[in-house]
Amino acid sequence: MIVIKKLDELHINELSSYLNHYQETTMFIRNNLYHSGITYQDAPFHGEYYGSFENNKINGVLAHYWNGNLMMQTENFSALSALASCSLFACKQDFILRNHLSMTRHPNFSVKCLD
């Protein structure tokens, strides 16, 4: 089962280690995390970070930044779909996801969103 968690200070080392494996595609995420930290403030370069975990191991991250931009890195489509679903519902913006379950329905696929 994929578990989505909103990341905080307790996850910073695990997140940094994961992102370092994808240096070429996570430059913005790593830079913003380094300069602004993981705790969201309504200020430039800050974001809310969500992690995808499978077997208690991080396998994806999605960052929703102060300016509305979304950046992500995942190992597979299931993690990406789960991250997008949980993080968009958690945002205080008007997102509408239509027919999302038909996109992610798979016999071995289940998602649990934790705050």
Short mmCIF file of N, CA and C in Angstrom, two decimals:
data_model
loop_
_atom_site.label_atom_id
_atom_site.label_comp_id
_atom_site.label_asym_id
_atom_site.label_seq_id
_atom_site.Cartn_x
_atom_site.Cartn_y
_atom_site.Cartn_z
N MET A 1 0.85 -1.17 0.00
CA MET A 1 0.00 0.00 0.00
C MET A 1 0.89 1.24 0.00
N ILE A 2 0.49 2.22 -0.77
CA ILE A 2 1.18 3.50 -0.80
C ILE A 2 0.59 4.39 0.28
N VAL A 3 1.45 4.98 1.09
CA VAL A 3 1.02 5.91 2.13
C VAL A 3 1.60 7.27 1.79
N ILE A 4 0.74 8.30 1.81
CA ILE A 4 1.17 9.67 1.55
C ILE A 4 1.19 10.42 2.87
N LYS A 5 2.31 11.07 3.15
CA LYS A 5 2.44 11.85 4.38
C LYS A 5 2.87 13.27 4.04
N LYS A 6 2.32 14.23 4.77
CA LYS A 6 2.84 15.59 4.69
C LYS A 6 4.15 15.58 5.47
N LEU A 7 5.22 16.00 4.82
CA LEU A 7 6.54 15.89 5.42
C LEU A 7 6.83 17.06 6.36
N ASP A 8 7.64 16.77 7.38
CA ASP A 8 8.04 17.80 8.34
C ASP A 8 9.51 17.59 8.70
N GLU A 9 9.95 18.27 9.74
CA GLU A 9 11.36 18.22 10.14
C GLU A 9 11.86 16.79 10.39
N LEU A 10 10.98 15.92 10.82
CA LEU A 10 11.39 14.54 11.09
C LEU A 10 11.78 13.78 9.82
N HIS A 11 11.34 14.27 8.67
CA HIS A 11 11.59 13.59 7.40
C HIS A 11 12.75 14.20 6.60
N ILE A 12 13.35 15.26 7.08
CA ILE A 12 14.30 16.03 6.27
C ILE A 12 15.49 15.19 5.80
N ASN A 13 16.07 14.36 6.66
CA ASN A 13 17.23 13.56 6.25
C ASN A 13 16.86 12.51 5.22
N GLU A 14 15.74 11.84 5.43
CA GLU A 14 15.29 10.82 4.48
C GLU A 14 14.95 11.46 3.13
N LEU A 15 14.28 12.61 3.17
CA LEU A 15 13.93 13.32 1.94
C LEU A 15 15.19 13.77 1.20
N SER A 16 16.13 14.36 1.91
CA SER A 16 17.37 14.82 1.28
C SER A 16 18.13 13.67 0.65
N SER A 17 18.19 12.55 1.33
CA SER A 17 18.87 11.37 0.79
C SER A 17 18.19 10.89 -0.49
N TYR A 18 16.86 10.84 -0.47
CA TYR A 18 16.11 10.42 -1.66
C TYR A 18 16.37 11.37 -2.83
N LEU A 19 16.27 12.68 -2.58
CA LEU A 19 16.44 13.66 -3.65
C LEU A 19 17.86 13.65 -4.22
N ASN A 20 18.85 13.33 -3.41
CA ASN A 20 20.23 13.30 -3.89
C ASN A 20 20.46 12.22 -4.94
N HIS A 21 19.59 11.22 -5.00
CA HIS A 21 19.70 10.19 -6.04
C HIS A 21 19.22 10.71 -7.40
N TYR A 22 18.54 11.84 -7.40
CA TYR A 22 17.96 12.41 -8.62
C TYR A 22 18.39 13.87 -8.78
N GLN A 23 19.68 14.12 -8.66
CA GLN A 23 20.17 15.49 -8.65
C GLN A 23 19.81 16.28 -9.90
N GLU A 24 19.85 15.64 -11.05
CA GLU A 24 19.58 16.36 -12.30
C GLU A 24 18.13 16.81 -12.43
N THR A 25 17.21 16.09 -11.81
CA THR A 25 15.79 16.40 -11.98
C THR A 25 15.15 17.00 -10.74
N THR A 26 15.94 17.22 -9.68
CA THR A 26 15.37 17.79 -8.45
C THR A 26 16.10 19.05 -8.00
N MET A 27 16.72 19.75 -8.93
CA MET A 27 17.50 20.94 -8.57
C MET A 27 16.65 21.97 -7.83
N PHE A 28 15.46 22.27 -8.35
CA PHE A 28 14.61 23.29 -7.73
C PHE A 28 14.12 22.84 -6.35
N ILE A 29 13.69 21.59 -6.25
CA ILE A 29 13.21 21.09 -4.96
C ILE A 29 14.33 21.15 -3.92
N ARG A 30 15.50 20.66 -4.28
CA ARG A 30 16.62 20.63 -3.33
C ARG A 30 17.06 22.04 -2.94
N ASN A 31 17.10 22.96 -3.91
CA ASN A 31 17.51 24.33 -3.63
C ASN A 31 16.51 25.03 -2.71
N ASN A 32 15.22 24.90 -3.01
CA ASN A 32 14.20 25.53 -2.17
C ASN A 32 14.19 24.93 -0.77
N LEU A 33 14.36 23.64 -0.68
CA LEU A 33 14.41 22.96 0.62
C LEU A 33 15.62 23.45 1.43
N TYR A 34 16.75 23.60 0.78
CA TYR A 34 17.97 24.05 1.45
C TYR A 34 17.82 25.48 1.97
N HIS A 35 17.28 26.37 1.14
CA HIS A 35 17.21 27.79 1.50
C HIS A 35 16.01 28.14 2.38
N SER A 36 14.92 27.41 2.26
CA SER A 36 13.69 27.78 2.98
C SER A 36 13.27 26.78 4.04
N GLY A 37 13.82 25.60 4.01
CA GLY A 37 13.42 24.59 4.99
C GLY A 37 12.14 23.89 4.58
N ILE A 38 11.73 22.95 5.40
CA ILE A 38 10.57 22.12 5.08
C ILE A 38 9.29 22.65 5.71
N THR A 39 9.41 23.57 6.66
CA THR A 39 8.24 24.14 7.31
C THR A 39 7.71 25.30 6.48
N TYR A 40 6.46 25.20 6.06
CA TYR A 40 5.87 26.21 5.16
C TYR A 40 5.64 27.54 5.87
N GLN A 41 6.02 28.60 5.17
CA GLN A 41 5.68 29.97 5.53
C GLN A 41 5.22 30.63 4.24
N ASP A 42 4.36 31.60 4.34
CA ASP A 42 3.86 32.29 3.14
C ASP A 42 4.91 33.29 2.68
N ALA A 43 5.98 32.76 2.09
CA ALA A 43 7.11 33.57 1.65
C ALA A 43 7.75 32.89 0.44
N PRO A 44 8.48 33.66 -0.36
CA PRO A 44 9.11 33.07 -1.55
C PRO A 44 9.97 31.85 -1.22
N PHE A 45 9.86 30.89 -2.11
CA PHE A 45 10.63 29.64 -2.10
C PHE A 45 10.18 28.62 -1.06
N HIS A 46 9.14 28.93 -0.29
CA HIS A 46 8.61 27.98 0.69
C HIS A 46 7.57 27.09 0.02
N GLY A 47 7.42 25.90 0.55
CA GLY A 47 6.43 24.98 0.01
C GLY A 47 5.99 23.97 1.04
N GLU A 48 4.95 23.25 0.68
CA GLU A 48 4.49 22.11 1.46
C GLU A 48 4.98 20.87 0.73
N TYR A 49 5.56 19.96 1.47
CA TYR A 49 6.16 18.77 0.89
C TYR A 49 5.37 17.54 1.31
N TYR A 50 5.07 16.70 0.32
CA TYR A 50 4.34 15.45 0.56
C TYR A 50 5.22 14.30 0.08
N GLY A 51 5.28 13.24 0.86
CA GLY A 51 6.09 12.09 0.49
C GLY A 51 5.23 10.87 0.26
N SER A 52 5.63 10.07 -0.70
CA SER A 52 5.00 8.78 -0.98
C SER A 52 5.89 7.71 -0.36
N PHE A 53 5.27 6.83 0.43
CA PHE A 53 6.02 5.77 1.11
C PHE A 53 5.42 4.42 0.76
N GLU A 54 6.30 3.47 0.49
CA GLU A 54 5.89 2.09 0.28
C GLU A 54 6.82 1.22 1.12
N ASN A 55 6.26 0.38 1.96
CA ASN A 55 7.05 -0.41 2.91
C ASN A 55 7.93 0.49 3.78
N ASN A 56 7.37 1.62 4.21
CA ASN A 56 8.04 2.60 5.07
C ASN A 56 9.28 3.22 4.44
N LYS A 57 9.38 3.18 3.12
CA LYS A 57 10.52 3.76 2.41
C LYS A 57 9.99 4.79 1.42
N ILE A 58 10.58 5.98 1.42
CA ILE A 58 10.12 7.04 0.52
C ILE A 58 10.42 6.65 -0.93
N ASN A 59 9.41 6.83 -1.79
CA ASN A 59 9.61 6.54 -3.21
C ASN A 59 9.05 7.65 -4.10
N GLY A 60 8.80 8.81 -3.50
CA GLY A 60 8.35 9.95 -4.28
C GLY A 60 8.11 11.16 -3.41
N VAL A 61 8.18 12.32 -4.03
CA VAL A 61 7.93 13.57 -3.31
C VAL A 61 7.22 14.54 -4.25
N LEU A 62 6.32 15.32 -3.68
CA LEU A 62 5.65 16.39 -4.40
C LEU A 62 5.74 17.63 -3.53
N ALA A 63 6.16 18.74 -4.14
CA ALA A 63 6.26 20.02 -3.43
C ALA A 63 5.28 20.99 -4.06
N HIS A 64 4.47 21.64 -3.24
CA HIS A 64 3.53 22.66 -3.69
C HIS A 64 4.03 23.98 -3.13
N TYR A 65 4.52 24.85 -4.03
CA TYR A 65 5.21 26.06 -3.61
C TYR A 65 4.29 27.26 -3.44
N TRP A 66 4.81 28.27 -2.76
CA TRP A 66 4.10 29.50 -2.40
C TRP A 66 3.45 30.16 -3.60
N ASN A 67 4.00 29.99 -4.79
CA ASN A 67 3.48 30.65 -5.99
C ASN A 67 2.54 29.76 -6.79
N GLY A 68 2.19 28.59 -6.24
CA GLY A 68 1.26 27.69 -6.92
C GLY A 68 1.93 26.60 -7.73
N ASN A 69 3.22 26.68 -7.95
CA ASN A 69 3.92 25.67 -8.73
C ASN A 69 3.97 24.33 -8.00
N LEU A 70 3.89 23.27 -8.78
CA LEU A 70 4.05 21.91 -8.27
C LEU A 70 5.29 21.31 -8.89
N MET A 71 6.12 20.68 -8.07
CA MET A 71 7.29 19.97 -8.56
C MET A 71 7.28 18.60 -7.92
N MET A 72 7.67 17.60 -8.69
CA MET A 72 7.64 16.26 -8.14
C MET A 72 8.76 15.40 -8.69
N GLN A 73 9.04 14.34 -7.93
CA GLN A 73 9.97 13.30 -8.35
C GLN A 73 9.42 12.00 -7.80
N THR A 74 9.18 11.04 -8.67
CA THR A 74 8.68 9.74 -8.22
C THR A 74 9.36 8.63 -9.01
N GLU A 75 9.24 7.44 -8.47
CA GLU A 75 9.83 6.28 -9.13
C GLU A 75 8.85 5.57 -10.04
N ASN A 76 7.54 5.86 -9.89
CA ASN A 76 6.56 5.18 -10.73
C ASN A 76 5.26 5.97 -10.79
N PHE A 77 4.40 5.60 -11.72
CA PHE A 77 3.15 6.32 -11.92
C PHE A 77 2.21 6.18 -10.73
N SER A 78 2.21 5.04 -10.07
CA SER A 78 1.32 4.85 -8.91
C SER A 78 1.66 5.84 -7.81
N ALA A 79 2.94 6.04 -7.54
CA ALA A 79 3.35 7.01 -6.52
C ALA A 79 2.97 8.42 -6.94
N LEU A 80 3.18 8.75 -8.20
CA LEU A 80 2.82 10.08 -8.70
C LEU A 80 1.33 10.33 -8.57
N SER A 81 0.53 9.37 -8.97
CA SER A 81 -0.92 9.50 -8.90
C SER A 81 -1.39 9.67 -7.46
N ALA A 82 -0.82 8.89 -6.55
CA ALA A 82 -1.19 8.99 -5.14
C ALA A 82 -0.79 10.33 -4.56
N LEU A 83 0.41 10.80 -4.87
CA LEU A 83 0.87 12.10 -4.39
C LEU A 83 -0.03 13.22 -4.89
N ALA A 84 -0.34 13.19 -6.18
CA ALA A 84 -1.18 14.24 -6.75
C ALA A 84 -2.55 14.24 -6.11
N SER A 85 -3.13 13.08 -5.93
CA SER A 85 -4.46 12.97 -5.36
C SER A 85 -4.50 13.52 -3.94
N CYS A 86 -3.62 13.06 -3.09
CA CYS A 86 -3.65 13.48 -1.68
C CYS A 86 -3.24 14.93 -1.49
N SER A 87 -2.22 15.38 -2.20
CA SER A 87 -1.76 16.75 -2.00
C SER A 87 -2.75 17.76 -2.55
N LEU A 88 -3.39 17.46 -3.66
CA LEU A 88 -4.36 18.40 -4.21
C LEU A 88 -5.58 18.52 -3.32
N PHE A 89 -6.02 17.42 -2.73
CA PHE A 89 -7.16 17.51 -1.81
C PHE A 89 -6.78 18.27 -0.56
N ALA A 90 -5.51 18.22 -0.17
CA ALA A 90 -5.07 18.91 1.04
C ALA A 90 -4.91 20.41 0.81
N CYS A 91 -4.69 20.83 -0.43
CA CYS A 91 -4.50 22.26 -0.74
C CYS A 91 -5.79 23.03 -0.50
N LYS A 92 -5.66 24.27 -0.14
CA LYS A 92 -6.83 25.11 0.09
C LYS A 92 -7.16 25.90 -1.18
N GLN A 93 -7.05 25.25 -2.32
CA GLN A 93 -7.41 25.87 -3.59
C GLN A 93 -8.52 25.04 -4.20
N ASP A 94 -9.13 25.57 -5.24
CA ASP A 94 -10.27 24.89 -5.85
C ASP A 94 -9.81 23.97 -6.98
N PHE A 95 -9.36 22.78 -6.60
CA PHE A 95 -8.99 21.77 -7.58
C PHE A 95 -10.15 20.79 -7.70
N ILE A 96 -10.42 20.37 -8.90
CA ILE A 96 -11.45 19.36 -9.13
C ILE A 96 -10.80 18.20 -9.86
N LEU A 97 -10.85 17.05 -9.23
CA LEU A 97 -10.31 15.84 -9.86
C LEU A 97 -11.49 15.00 -10.32
N ARG A 98 -11.59 14.80 -11.61
CA ARG A 98 -12.71 14.03 -12.16
C ARG A 98 -12.20 12.68 -12.62
N ASN A 99 -12.97 11.67 -12.29
CA ASN A 99 -12.66 10.30 -12.72
C ASN A 99 -11.27 9.85 -12.29
N HIS A 100 -10.79 10.38 -11.19
CA HIS A 100 -9.44 10.03 -10.75
C HIS A 100 -9.34 8.54 -10.40
N LEU A 101 -10.36 8.00 -9.80
CA LEU A 101 -10.29 6.59 -9.42
C LEU A 101 -10.15 5.68 -10.62
N SER A 102 -10.75 6.06 -11.75
CA SER A 102 -10.61 5.21 -12.94
C SER A 102 -9.18 5.23 -13.45
N MET A 103 -8.44 6.30 -13.18
CA MET A 103 -7.04 6.37 -13.59
C MET A 103 -6.17 5.47 -12.72
N THR A 104 -6.51 5.35 -11.45
CA THR A 104 -5.62 4.67 -10.52
C THR A 104 -6.11 3.29 -10.09
N ARG A 105 -7.23 2.85 -10.59
CA ARG A 105 -7.76 1.56 -10.16
C ARG A 105 -6.86 0.43 -10.65
N HIS A 106 -6.38 -0.33 -9.72
CA HIS A 106 -5.47 -1.43 -10.01
C HIS A 106 -5.62 -2.42 -8.87
N PRO A 107 -5.61 -3.71 -9.12
CA PRO A 107 -5.86 -4.67 -8.05
C PRO A 107 -4.88 -4.57 -6.88
N ASN A 108 -3.66 -4.16 -7.13
CA ASN A 108 -2.66 -4.07 -6.06
C ASN A 108 -2.39 -2.64 -5.63
N PHE A 109 -3.28 -1.73 -5.98
CA PHE A 109 -3.04 -0.31 -5.72
C PHE A 109 -4.03 0.21 -4.70
N SER A 110 -3.53 0.69 -3.58
CA SER A 110 -4.38 1.38 -2.62
C SER A 110 -3.57 2.51 -2.00
N VAL A 111 -4.26 3.55 -1.62
CA VAL A 111 -3.60 4.75 -1.12
C VAL A 111 -4.18 5.11 0.23
N LYS A 112 -3.32 5.52 1.13
CA LYS A 112 -3.75 6.05 2.42
C LYS A 112 -3.09 7.41 2.59
N CYS A 113 -3.90 8.45 2.75
CA CYS A 113 -3.38 9.81 2.92
C CYS A 113 -3.35 10.15 4.40
N LEU A 114 -2.19 10.51 4.90
CA LEU A 114 -2.03 10.90 6.30
C LEU A 114 -1.63 12.35 6.36
N ASP A 115 -2.07 13.05 7.39
CA ASP A 115 -1.66 14.45 7.56
C ASP A 115 -0.56 14.55 8.58
#
